[in-house]
mmCIF file with all atom_site columns, N, CA and C in Angstrom:
data_model
loop_
_atom_site.group_PDB
_atom_site.id
_atom_site.type_symbol
_atom_site.label_atom_id
_atom_site.label_alt_id
_atom_site.label_comp_id
_atom_site.label_asym_id
_atom_site.label_entity_id
_atom_site.label_seq_id
_atom_site.pdbx_PDB_ins_code
_atom_site.Cartn_x
_atom_site.Cartn_y
_atom_site.Cartn_z
_atom_site.occupancy
_atom_site.B_iso_or_equiv
_atom_site.pdbx_formal_charge
_atom_site.auth_seq_id
_atom_site.auth_comp_id
_atom_site.auth_asym_id
_atom_site.auth_atom_id
_atom_site.pdbx_PDB_model_num
ATOM 1   N N  . MET A 1 1  ? 123.230 54.343 118.002 1.00 81.00 ? 30  MET A N  1
ATOM 2   C CA . MET A 1 1  ? 122.965 55.599 118.662 1.00 81.00 ? 30  MET A CA 1
ATOM 3   C C  . MET A 1 1  ? 123.704 56.712 117.912 1.00 81.00 ? 30  MET A C  1
ATOM 4   N N  . ARG A 1 2  ? 122.968 57.742 117.573 1.00 88.00 ? 31  ARG A N  1
ATOM 5   C CA . ARG A 1 2  ? 123.565 58.887 116.899 1.00 88.00 ? 31  ARG A CA 1
ATOM 6   C C  . ARG A 1 2  ? 123.847 59.983 117.911 1.00 88.00 ? 31  ARG A C  1
ATOM 7   N N  . LYS A 1 3  ? 124.747 60.868 117.541 1.00 93.00 ? 32  LYS A N  1
ATOM 8   C CA . LYS A 1 3  ? 125.114 61.976 118.409 1.00 93.00 ? 32  LYS A CA 1
ATOM 9   C C  . LYS A 1 3  ? 125.001 63.271 117.625 1.00 93.00 ? 32  LYS A C  1
ATOM 10  N N  . THR A 1 4  ? 124.826 64.364 118.350 1.00 95.00 ? 33  THR A N  1
ATOM 11  C CA . THR A 1 4  ? 124.859 65.684 117.731 1.00 95.00 ? 33  THR A CA 1
ATOM 12  C C  . THR A 1 4  ? 126.222 66.283 118.022 1.00 95.00 ? 33  THR A C  1
ATOM 13  N N  . PHE A 1 5  ? 126.949 66.623 116.961 1.00 96.00 ? 34  PHE A N  1
ATOM 14  C CA . PHE A 1 5  ? 128.296 67.180 117.078 1.00 96.00 ? 34  PHE A CA 1
ATOM 15  C C  . PHE A 1 5  ? 128.277 68.654 116.724 1.00 96.00 ? 34  PHE A C  1
ATOM 16  N N  . LYS A 1 6  ? 129.115 69.430 117.389 1.00 96.00 ? 35  LYS A N  1
ATOM 17  C CA . LYS A 1 6  ? 129.393 70.795 116.967 1.00 96.00 ? 35  LYS A CA 1
ATOM 18  C C  . LYS A 1 6  ? 130.794 70.763 116.374 1.00 96.00 ? 35  LYS A C  1
ATOM 19  N N  . ILE A 1 7  ? 130.896 71.129 115.093 1.00 96.00 ? 36  ILE A N  1
ATOM 20  C CA . ILE A 1 7  ? 132.142 71.019 114.335 1.00 96.00 ? 36  ILE A CA 1
ATOM 21  C C  . ILE A 1 7  ? 132.672 72.420 114.037 1.00 96.00 ? 36  ILE A C  1
ATOM 22  N N  . TRP A 1 8  ? 133.965 72.605 114.244 1.00 96.00 ? 37  TRP A N  1
ATOM 23  C CA . TRP A 1 8  ? 134.626 73.850 113.863 1.00 96.00 ? 37  TRP A CA 1
ATOM 24  C C  . TRP A 1 8  ? 135.582 73.562 112.707 1.00 96.00 ? 37  TRP A C  1
ATOM 25  N N  . LEU A 1 9  ? 135.427 74.305 111.624 1.00 96.00 ? 38  LEU A N  1
ATOM 26  C CA . LEU A 1 9  ? 136.264 74.152 110.436 1.00 96.00 ? 38  LEU A CA 1
ATOM 27  C C  . LEU A 1 9  ? 136.931 75.488 110.109 1.00 96.00 ? 38  LEU A C  1
ATOM 28  N N  . LYS A 1 10 ? 138.165 75.417 109.627 1.00 97.00 ? 39  LYS A N  1
ATOM 29  C CA . LYS A 1 10 ? 138.836 76.600 109.102 1.00 97.00 ? 39  LYS A CA 1
ATOM 30  C C  . LYS A 1 10 ? 138.782 76.485 107.589 1.00 97.00 ? 39  LYS A C  1
ATOM 31  N N  . VAL A 1 11 ? 138.034 77.385 106.949 1.00 96.00 ? 40  VAL A N  1
ATOM 32  C CA . VAL A 1 11 ? 137.784 77.313 105.512 1.00 96.00 ? 40  VAL A CA 1
ATOM 33  C C  . VAL A 1 11 ? 138.570 78.410 104.809 1.00 96.00 ? 40  VAL A C  1
ATOM 34  N N  . THR A 1 12 ? 139.339 78.012 103.792 1.00 96.00 ? 41  THR A N  1
ATOM 35  C CA . THR A 1 12 ? 140.016 78.975 102.925 1.00 96.00 ? 41  THR A CA 1
ATOM 36  C C  . THR A 1 12 ? 139.224 79.042 101.627 1.00 96.00 ? 41  THR A C  1
ATOM 37  N N  . TRP A 1 13 ? 138.674 80.215 101.346 1.00 96.00 ? 42  TRP A N  1
ATOM 38  C CA . TRP A 1 13 ? 137.879 80.414 100.141 1.00 96.00 ? 42  TRP A CA 1
ATOM 39  C C  . TRP A 1 13 ? 138.793 80.677 98.953  1.00 96.00 ? 42  TRP A C  1
ATOM 40  N N  . LYS A 1 14 ? 138.272 80.518 97.751  1.00 95.00 ? 43  LYS A N  1
ATOM 41  C CA . LYS A 1 14 ? 139.057 80.757 96.531  1.00 95.00 ? 43  LYS A CA 1
ATOM 42  C C  . LYS A 1 14 ? 139.471 82.215 96.389  1.00 95.00 ? 43  LYS A C  1
ATOM 43  N N  . SER A 1 15 ? 138.737 83.118 97.046  1.00 94.00 ? 44  SER A N  1
ATOM 44  C CA . SER A 1 15 ? 139.084 84.536 96.994  1.00 94.00 ? 44  SER A CA 1
ATOM 45  C C  . SER A 1 15 ? 140.304 84.841 97.866  1.00 94.00 ? 44  SER A C  1
ATOM 46  N N  . GLY A 1 16 ? 140.704 83.876 98.718  1.00 93.00 ? 45  GLY A N  1
ATOM 47  C CA . GLY A 1 16 ? 141.866 84.061 99.576  1.00 93.00 ? 45  GLY A CA 1
ATOM 48  C C  . GLY A 1 16 ? 141.515 84.326 101.025 1.00 93.00 ? 45  GLY A C  1
ATOM 49  N N  . LEU A 1 17 ? 140.246 84.560 101.318 1.00 96.00 ? 46  LEU A N  1
ATOM 50  C CA . LEU A 1 17 ? 139.826 84.809 102.698 1.00 96.00 ? 46  LEU A CA 1
ATOM 51  C C  . LEU A 1 17 ? 139.805 83.510 103.501 1.00 96.00 ? 46  LEU A C  1
ATOM 52  N N  . CYS A 1 18 ? 140.153 83.615 104.788 1.00 96.00 ? 47  CYS A N  1
ATOM 53  C CA . CYS A 1 18 ? 140.077 82.485 105.719 1.00 96.00 ? 47  CYS A CA 1
ATOM 54  C C  . CYS A 1 18 ? 138.972 82.781 106.719 1.00 96.00 ? 47  CYS A C  1
ATOM 55  N N  . LYS A 1 19 ? 138.203 81.766 107.065 1.00 95.00 ? 48  LYS A N  1
ATOM 56  C CA . LYS A 1 19 ? 137.117 81.975 107.999 1.00 95.00 ? 48  LYS A CA 1
ATOM 57  C C  . LYS A 1 19 ? 136.913 80.719 108.829 1.00 95.00 ? 48  LYS A C  1
ATOM 58  N N  . ASN A 1 20 ? 136.697 80.907 110.139 1.00 96.00 ? 49  ASN A N  1
ATOM 59  C CA . ASN A 1 20 ? 136.353 79.793 111.016 1.00 96.00 ? 49  ASN A CA 1
ATOM 60  C C  . ASN A 1 20 ? 134.832 79.652 111.018 1.00 96.00 ? 49  ASN A C  1
ATOM 61  N N  . ILE A 1 21 ? 134.364 78.442 110.743 1.00 95.00 ? 50  ILE A N  1
ATOM 62  C CA . ILE A 1 21 ? 132.932 78.178 110.654 1.00 95.00 ? 50  ILE A CA 1
ATOM 63  C C  . ILE A 1 21 ? 132.579 77.071 111.645 1.00 95.00 ? 50  ILE A C  1
ATOM 64  N N  . SER A 1 22 ? 131.448 77.233 112.346 1.00 96.00 ? 51  SER A N  1
ATOM 65  C CA . SER A 1 22 ? 130.967 76.161 113.222 1.00 96.00 ? 51  SER A CA 1
ATOM 66  C C  . SER A 1 22 ? 129.621 75.667 112.696 1.00 96.00 ? 51  SER A C  1
ATOM 67  N N  . LEU A 1 23 ? 129.462 74.350 112.687 1.00 95.00 ? 52  LEU A N  1
ATOM 68  C CA . LEU A 1 23 ? 128.250 73.705 112.186 1.00 95.00 ? 52  LEU A CA 1
ATOM 69  C C  . LEU A 1 23 ? 127.797 72.646 113.186 1.00 95.00 ? 52  LEU A C  1
ATOM 70  N N  . GLU A 1 24 ? 126.494 72.375 113.216 1.00 95.00 ? 53  GLU A N  1
ATOM 71  C CA . GLU A 1 24 ? 125.961 71.280 114.029 1.00 95.00 ? 53  GLU A CA 1
ATOM 72  C C  . GLU A 1 24 ? 125.514 70.166 113.081 1.00 95.00 ? 53  GLU A C  1
ATOM 73  N N  . VAL A 1 25 ? 125.967 68.947 113.392 1.00 95.00 ? 54  VAL A N  1
ATOM 74  C CA . VAL A 1 25 ? 125.744 67.801 112.512 1.00 95.00 ? 54  VAL A CA 1
ATOM 75  C C  . VAL A 1 25 ? 125.326 66.604 113.352 1.00 95.00 ? 54  VAL A C  1
ATOM 76  N N  . GLU A 1 26 ? 124.424 65.773 112.808 1.00 94.00 ? 55  GLU A N  1
ATOM 77  C CA . GLU A 1 26 ? 124.064 64.513 113.456 1.00 94.00 ? 55  GLU A CA 1
ATOM 78  C C  . GLU A 1 26 ? 124.808 63.386 112.754 1.00 94.00 ? 55  GLU A C  1
ATOM 79  N N  . ALA A 1 27 ? 125.543 62.582 113.526 1.00 93.00 ? 56  ALA A N  1
ATOM 80  C CA . ALA A 1 27 ? 126.310 61.478 112.951 1.00 93.00 ? 56  ALA A CA 1
ATOM 81  C C  . ALA A 1 27 ? 126.589 60.443 114.033 1.00 93.00 ? 56  ALA A C  1
ATOM 82  N N  . ARG A 1 28 ? 127.188 59.329 113.616 1.00 92.00 ? 57  ARG A N  1
ATOM 83  C CA . ARG A 1 28 ? 127.536 58.271 114.569 1.00 92.00 ? 57  ARG A CA 1
ATOM 84  C C  . ARG A 1 28 ? 128.969 58.394 115.071 1.00 92.00 ? 57  ARG A C  1
ATOM 85  N N  . THR A 1 29 ? 129.884 58.864 114.218 1.00 92.00 ? 58  THR A N  1
ATOM 86  C CA . THR A 1 29 ? 131.295 58.973 114.594 1.00 92.00 ? 58  THR A CA 1
ATOM 87  C C  . THR A 1 29 ? 131.813 60.365 114.248 1.00 92.00 ? 58  THR A C  1
ATOM 88  N N  . PHE A 1 30 ? 132.998 60.692 114.781 1.00 94.00 ? 59  PHE A N  1
ATOM 89  C CA . PHE A 1 30 ? 133.612 61.976 114.485 1.00 94.00 ? 59  PHE A CA 1
ATOM 90  C C  . PHE A 1 30 ? 133.943 62.093 112.998 1.00 94.00 ? 59  PHE A C  1
ATOM 91  N N  . GLN A 1 31 ? 134.462 61.014 112.418 1.00 94.00 ? 60  GLN A N  1
ATOM 92  C CA . GLN A 1 31 ? 134.831 61.034 111.003 1.00 94.00 ? 60  GLN A CA 1
ATOM 93  C C  . GLN A 1 31 ? 133.615 61.306 110.118 1.00 94.00 ? 60  GLN A C  1
ATOM 94  N N  . GLU A 1 32 ? 132.527 60.645 110.423 1.00 94.00 ? 61  GLU A N  1
ATOM 95  C CA . GLU A 1 32 ? 131.292 60.846 109.659 1.00 94.00 ? 61  GLU A CA 1
ATOM 96  C C  . GLU A 1 32 ? 130.777 62.283 109.841 1.00 94.00 ? 61  GLU A C  1
ATOM 97  N N  . ALA A 1 33 ? 130.933 62.825 111.035 1.00 95.00 ? 62  ALA A N  1
ATOM 98  C CA . ALA A 1 33 ? 130.481 64.197 111.306 1.00 95.00 ? 62  ALA A CA 1
ATOM 99  C C  . ALA A 1 33 ? 131.283 65.211 110.493 1.00 95.00 ? 62  ALA A C  1
ATOM 100 N N  . PHE A 1 34 ? 132.610 65.029 110.407 1.00 95.00 ? 63  PHE A N  1
ATOM 101 C CA . PHE A 1 34 ? 133.429 65.948 109.626 1.00 95.00 ? 63  PHE A CA 1
ATOM 102 C C  . PHE A 1 34 ? 133.084 65.857 108.133 1.00 95.00 ? 63  PHE A C  1
ATOM 103 N N  . LYS A 1 35 ? 132.831 64.646 107.642 1.00 95.00 ? 64  LYS A N  1
ATOM 104 C CA . LYS A 1 35 ? 132.467 64.484 106.229 1.00 95.00 ? 64  LYS A CA 1
ATOM 105 C C  . LYS A 1 35 ? 131.151 65.185 105.911 1.00 95.00 ? 64  LYS A C  1
ATOM 106 N N  . LYS A 1 36 ? 130.159 65.052 106.804 1.00 95.00 ? 65  LYS A N  1
ATOM 107 C CA . LYS A 1 36 ? 128.869 65.702 106.587 1.00 95.00 ? 65  LYS A CA 1
ATOM 108 C C  . LYS A 1 36 ? 129.013 67.219 106.631 1.00 95.00 ? 65  LYS A C  1
ATOM 109 N N  . ALA A 1 37 ? 129.858 67.709 107.536 1.00 94.00 ? 66  ALA A N  1
ATOM 110 C CA . ALA A 1 37 ? 130.060 69.153 107.641 1.00 94.00 ? 66  ALA A CA 1
ATOM 111 C C  . ALA A 1 37 ? 130.729 69.701 106.377 1.00 94.00 ? 66  ALA A C  1
ATOM 112 N N  . GLU A 1 38 ? 131.686 68.955 105.820 1.00 94.00 ? 67  GLU A N  1
ATOM 113 C CA . GLU A 1 38 ? 132.351 69.395 104.591 1.00 94.00 ? 67  GLU A CA 1
ATOM 114 C C  . GLU A 1 38 ? 131.392 69.406 103.408 1.00 94.00 ? 67  GLU A C  1
ATOM 115 N N  . LYS A 1 39 ? 130.434 68.487 103.388 1.00 94.00 ? 68  LYS A N  1
ATOM 116 C CA . LYS A 1 39 ? 129.465 68.439 102.297 1.00 94.00 ? 68  LYS A CA 1
ATOM 117 C C  . LYS A 1 39 ? 128.504 69.624 102.340 1.00 94.00 ? 68  LYS A C  1
ATOM 118 N N  . MET A 1 40 ? 128.362 70.259 103.502 1.00 94.00 ? 69  MET A N  1
ATOM 119 C CA . MET A 1 40 ? 127.469 71.421 103.626 1.00 94.00 ? 69  MET A CA 1
ATOM 120 C C  . MET A 1 40 ? 128.065 72.674 102.975 1.00 94.00 ? 69  MET A C  1
ATOM 121 N N  . LEU A 1 41 ? 129.372 72.676 102.746 1.00 94.00 ? 70  LEU A N  1
ATOM 122 C CA . LEU A 1 41 ? 130.030 73.845 102.156 1.00 94.00 ? 70  LEU A CA 1
ATOM 123 C C  . LEU A 1 41 ? 129.928 73.804 100.632 1.00 94.00 ? 70  LEU A C  1
ATOM 124 N N  . PRO A 1 42 ? 129.837 74.961 99.977  1.00 94.00 ? 71  PRO A N  1
ATOM 125 C CA . PRO A 1 42 ? 129.807 74.985 98.509  1.00 94.00 ? 71  PRO A CA 1
ATOM 126 C C  . PRO A 1 42 ? 131.183 74.632 97.935  1.00 94.00 ? 71  PRO A C  1
ATOM 127 N N  . LYS A 1 43 ? 131.283 73.530 97.210  1.00 91.00 ? 72  LYS A N  1
ATOM 128 C CA . LYS A 1 43 ? 132.576 73.024 96.736  1.00 91.00 ? 72  LYS A CA 1
ATOM 129 C C  . LYS A 1 43 ? 133.252 73.939 95.719  1.00 91.00 ? 72  LYS A C  1
ATOM 130 N N  . ASN A 1 44 ? 132.472 74.657 94.915  1.00 94.00 ? 73  ASN A N  1
ATOM 131 C CA . ASN A 1 44 ? 133.082 75.485 93.877  1.00 94.00 ? 73  ASN A CA 1
ATOM 132 C C  . ASN A 1 44 ? 133.704 76.764 94.436  1.00 94.00 ? 73  ASN A C  1
ATOM 133 N N  . LYS A 1 45 ? 133.416 77.105 95.708  1.00 95.00 ? 74  LYS A N  1
ATOM 134 C CA . LYS A 1 45 ? 133.970 78.325 96.305  1.00 95.00 ? 74  LYS A CA 1
ATOM 135 C C  . LYS A 1 45 ? 135.082 78.046 97.309  1.00 95.00 ? 74  LYS A C  1
ATOM 136 N N  . VAL A 1 46 ? 135.273 76.782 97.690  1.00 95.00 ? 75  VAL A N  1
ATOM 137 C CA . VAL A 1 46 ? 136.220 76.430 98.751  1.00 95.00 ? 75  VAL A CA 1
ATOM 138 C C  . VAL A 1 46 ? 137.526 75.925 98.155  1.00 95.00 ? 75  VAL A C  1
ATOM 139 N N  . ARG A 1 47 ? 138.636 76.436 98.671  1.00 95.00 ? 76  ARG A N  1
ATOM 140 C CA . ARG A 1 47 ? 139.953 75.960 98.241  1.00 95.00 ? 76  ARG A CA 1
ATOM 141 C C  . ARG A 1 47 ? 140.469 74.882 99.191  1.00 95.00 ? 76  ARG A C  1
ATOM 142 N N  . LYS A 1 48 ? 140.360 75.114 100.511 1.00 95.00 ? 77  LYS A N  1
ATOM 143 C CA . LYS A 1 48 ? 140.947 74.198 101.491 1.00 95.00 ? 77  LYS A CA 1
ATOM 144 C C  . LYS A 1 48 ? 140.108 74.209 102.768 1.00 95.00 ? 77  LYS A C  1
ATOM 145 N N  . VAL A 1 49 ? 140.004 73.037 103.412 1.00 95.00 ? 78  VAL A N  1
ATOM 146 C CA . VAL A 1 49 ? 139.272 72.919 104.671 1.00 95.00 ? 78  VAL A CA 1
ATOM 147 C C  . VAL A 1 49 ? 140.182 72.244 105.688 1.00 95.00 ? 78  VAL A C  1
ATOM 148 N N  . LYS A 1 50 ? 140.266 72.832 106.879 1.00 96.00 ? 79  LYS A N  1
ATOM 149 C CA . LYS A 1 50 ? 141.066 72.247 107.952 1.00 96.00 ? 79  LYS A CA 1
ATOM 150 C C  . LYS A 1 50 ? 140.147 71.950 109.131 1.00 96.00 ? 79  LYS A C  1
ATOM 151 N N  . HIS A 1 51 ? 140.273 70.741 109.690 1.00 95.00 ? 80  HIS A N  1
ATOM 152 C CA . HIS A 1 51 ? 139.458 70.358 110.840 1.00 95.00 ? 80  HIS A CA 1
ATOM 153 C C  . HIS A 1 51 ? 140.085 70.934 112.104 1.00 95.00 ? 80  HIS A C  1
ATOM 154 N N  . LEU A 1 52 ? 139.323 71.745 112.819 1.00 95.00 ? 81  LEU A N  1
ATOM 155 C CA . LEU A 1 52 ? 139.843 72.343 114.043 1.00 95.00 ? 81  LEU A CA 1
ATOM 156 C C  . LEU A 1 52 ? 139.439 71.565 115.289 1.00 95.00 ? 81  LEU A C  1
ATOM 157 N N  . GLN A 1 53 ? 138.127 71.356 115.460 1.00 94.00 ? 82  GLN A N  1
ATOM 158 C CA . GLN A 1 53 ? 137.657 70.754 116.706 1.00 94.00 ? 82  GLN A CA 1
ATOM 159 C C  . GLN A 1 53 ? 136.267 70.190 116.506 1.00 94.00 ? 82  GLN A C  1
ATOM 160 N N  . ALA A 1 54 ? 135.910 69.214 117.346 1.00 94.00 ? 83  ALA A N  1
ATOM 161 C CA . ALA A 1 54 ? 134.548 68.676 117.361 1.00 94.00 ? 83  ALA A CA 1
ATOM 162 C C  . ALA A 1 54 ? 134.179 68.320 118.790 1.00 94.00 ? 83  ALA A C  1
ATOM 163 N N  . ASP A 1 55 ? 132.990 68.701 119.193 1.00 95.00 ? 84  ASP A N  1
ATOM 164 C CA . ASP A 1 55 ? 132.470 68.378 120.516 1.00 95.00 ? 84  ASP A CA 1
ATOM 165 C C  . ASP A 1 55 ? 131.134 67.670 120.373 1.00 95.00 ? 84  ASP A C  1
ATOM 166 N N  . ILE A 1 56 ? 130.861 66.756 121.303 1.00 94.00 ? 85  ILE A N  1
ATOM 167 C CA . ILE A 1 56 ? 129.560 66.091 121.332 1.00 94.00 ? 85  ILE A CA 1
ATOM 168 C C  . ILE A 1 56 ? 128.617 66.961 122.159 1.00 94.00 ? 85  ILE A C  1
ATOM 169 N N  . ILE A 1 57 ? 127.509 67.366 121.551 1.00 93.00 ? 86  ILE A N  1
ATOM 170 C CA . ILE A 1 57 ? 126.540 68.213 122.245 1.00 93.00 ? 86  ILE A CA 1
ATOM 171 C C  . ILE A 1 57 ? 125.469 67.359 122.914 1.00 93.00 ? 86  ILE A C  1
ATOM 172 N N  . GLY A 1 58 ? 124.953 66.362 122.187 1.00 92.00 ? 87  GLY A N  1
ATOM 173 C CA . GLY A 1 58 ? 123.879 65.544 122.734 1.00 92.00 ? 87  GLY A CA 1
ATOM 174 C C  . GLY A 1 58 ? 123.815 64.189 122.058 1.00 92.00 ? 87  GLY A C  1
ATOM 175 N N  . TYR A 1 59 ? 122.997 63.324 122.640 1.00 91.00 ? 88  TYR A N  1
ATOM 176 C CA . TYR A 1 59 ? 122.825 61.966 122.133 1.00 91.00 ? 88  TYR A CA 1
ATOM 177 C C  . TYR A 1 59 ? 121.408 61.788 121.623 1.00 91.00 ? 88  TYR A C  1
ATOM 178 N N  . ILE A 1 60 ? 121.254 61.027 120.529 1.00 86.00 ? 89  ILE A N  1
ATOM 179 C CA . ILE A 1 60 ? 119.953 60.713 119.961 1.00 86.00 ? 89  ILE A CA 1
ATOM 180 C C  . ILE A 1 60 ? 119.815 59.193 119.987 1.00 86.00 ? 89  ILE A C  1
ATOM 181 N N  . TYR A 1 61 ? 118.862 58.726 120.752 1.00 82.00 ? 90  TYR A N  1
ATOM 182 C CA . TYR A 1 61 ? 118.652 57.283 120.868 1.00 82.00 ? 90  TYR A CA 1
ATOM 183 C C  . TYR A 1 61 ? 117.684 56.833 119.787 1.00 82.00 ? 90  TYR A C  1
ATOM 184 N N  . ASP A 1 62 ? 118.105 55.857 118.997 1.00 71.00 ? 91  ASP A N  1
ATOM 185 C CA . ASP A 1 62 ? 117.258 55.317 117.947 1.00 71.00 ? 91  ASP A CA 1
ATOM 186 C C  . ASP A 1 62 ? 116.174 54.459 118.590 1.00 71.00 ? 91  ASP A C  1
ATOM 187 N N  . PRO A 1 63 ? 114.979 54.438 118.011 1.00 70.00 ? 92  PRO A N  1
ATOM 188 C CA . PRO A 1 63 ? 113.923 53.586 118.571 1.00 70.00 ? 92  PRO A CA 1
ATOM 189 C C  . PRO A 1 63 ? 114.314 52.115 118.478 1.00 70.00 ? 92  PRO A C  1
ATOM 190 N N  . GLN A 1 64 ? 113.820 51.333 119.409 1.00 65.00 ? 93  GLN A N  1
ATOM 191 C CA . GLN A 1 64 ? 114.173 49.921 119.445 1.00 65.00 ? 93  GLN A CA 1
ATOM 192 C C  . GLN A 1 64 ? 113.578 49.185 118.259 1.00 65.00 ? 93  GLN A C  1
ATOM 193 N N  . VAL A 1 65 ? 114.316 48.196 117.796 1.00 62.00 ? 94  VAL A N  1
ATOM 194 C CA . VAL A 1 65 ? 113.837 47.342 116.716 1.00 62.00 ? 94  VAL A CA 1
ATOM 195 C C  . VAL A 1 65 ? 112.887 46.320 117.325 1.00 62.00 ? 94  VAL A C  1
ATOM 196 N N  . LYS A 1 66 ? 111.773 46.083 116.653 1.00 63.00 ? 95  LYS A N  1
ATOM 197 C CA . LYS A 1 66 ? 110.769 45.165 117.174 1.00 63.00 ? 95  LYS A CA 1
ATOM 198 C C  . LYS A 1 66 ? 111.366 43.769 117.321 1.00 63.00 ? 95  LYS A C  1
ATOM 199 N N  . GLY A 1 67 ? 111.234 43.192 118.494 1.00 60.00 ? 96  GLY A N  1
ATOM 200 C CA . GLY A 1 67 ? 111.752 41.856 118.749 1.00 60.00 ? 96  GLY A CA 1
ATOM 201 C C  . GLY A 1 67 ? 113.181 41.833 119.268 1.00 60.00 ? 96  GLY A C  1
ATOM 202 N N  . ALA A 1 68 ? 113.823 42.976 119.388 1.00 57.00 ? 97  ALA A N  1
ATOM 203 C CA . ALA A 1 68 ? 115.212 43.003 119.850 1.00 57.00 ? 97  ALA A CA 1
ATOM 204 C C  . ALA A 1 68 ? 115.306 42.632 121.329 1.00 57.00 ? 97  ALA A C  1
ATOM 205 N N  . ASP A 1 69 ? 114.262 42.977 122.102 1.00 58.00 ? 98  ASP A N  1
ATOM 206 C CA . ASP A 1 69 ? 114.277 42.644 123.533 1.00 58.00 ? 98  ASP A CA 1
ATOM 207 C C  . ASP A 1 69 ? 114.130 41.148 123.763 1.00 58.00 ? 98  ASP A C  1
ATOM 208 N N  . ASN A 1 70 ? 113.472 40.458 122.854 1.00 59.00 ? 99  ASN A N  1
ATOM 209 C CA . ASN A 1 70 ? 113.204 39.027 123.014 1.00 59.00 ? 99  ASN A CA 1
ATOM 210 C C  . ASN A 1 70 ? 114.282 38.157 122.386 1.00 59.00 ? 99  ASN A C  1
ATOM 211 N N  . PHE A 1 71 ? 115.355 38.728 121.924 1.00 58.00 ? 100 PHE A N  1
ATOM 212 C CA . PHE A 1 71 ? 116.387 37.953 121.235 1.00 58.00 ? 100 PHE A CA 1
ATOM 213 C C  . PHE A 1 71 ? 117.036 36.975 122.223 1.00 58.00 ? 100 PHE A C  1
ATOM 214 N N  . GLY A 1 72 ? 117.036 35.713 121.882 1.00 58.00 ? 101 GLY A N  1
ATOM 215 C CA . GLY A 1 72 ? 117.643 34.689 122.725 1.00 58.00 ? 101 GLY A CA 1
ATOM 216 C C  . GLY A 1 72 ? 116.741 34.152 123.798 1.00 58.00 ? 101 GLY A C  1
ATOM 217 N N  . GLN A 1 73 ? 115.530 34.654 123.926 1.00 56.00 ? 102 GLN A N  1
ATOM 218 C CA . GLN A 1 73 ? 114.615 34.205 124.979 1.00 56.00 ? 102 GLN A CA 1
ATOM 219 C C  . GLN A 1 73 ? 113.982 32.859 124.639 1.00 56.00 ? 102 GLN A C  1
ATOM 220 N N  . ARG A 1 74 ? 113.925 32.513 123.380 1.00 57.00 ? 103 ARG A N  1
ATOM 221 C CA . ARG A 1 74 ? 113.262 31.263 122.978 1.00 57.00 ? 103 ARG A CA 1
ATOM 222 C C  . ARG A 1 74 ? 114.009 30.033 123.480 1.00 57.00 ? 103 ARG A C  1
ATOM 223 N N  . LYS A 1 75 ? 115.323 30.141 123.600 1.00 55.00 ? 104 LYS A N  1
ATOM 224 C CA . LYS A 1 75 ? 116.124 29.001 124.035 1.00 55.00 ? 104 LYS A CA 1
ATOM 225 C C  . LYS A 1 75 ? 115.977 28.738 125.530 1.00 55.00 ? 104 LYS A C  1
ATOM 226 N N  . ILE A 1 76 ? 115.646 29.753 126.290 1.00 56.00 ? 105 ILE A N  1
ATOM 227 C CA . ILE A 1 76 ? 115.527 29.606 127.749 1.00 56.00 ? 105 ILE A CA 1
ATOM 228 C C  . ILE A 1 76 ? 114.269 28.837 128.107 1.00 56.00 ? 105 ILE A C  1
ATOM 229 N N  . ARG A 1 77 ? 113.191 29.061 127.379 1.00 53.00 ? 106 ARG A N  1
ATOM 230 C CA . ARG A 1 77 ? 111.903 28.429 127.718 1.00 53.00 ? 106 ARG A CA 1
ATOM 231 C C  . ARG A 1 77 ? 111.911 27.018 127.412 1.00 53.00 ? 106 ARG A C  1
#
């Protein structure tokens, strides 16, 4: 099951400016969400990134795998 995260990052640009940025990312864990959010930023312009906060906005249910409901049913019959 994947989740939609809202991520807040504090970005220090190479020019010296600091800016708080919020991004929405789909991921399975908080760590994966922060990594995806950092990849969205242009690496050649960023000096430092600080993780501020992450909230779960919504859930995305993956479709069922065919035959997953019948797992283990053969032994019962």
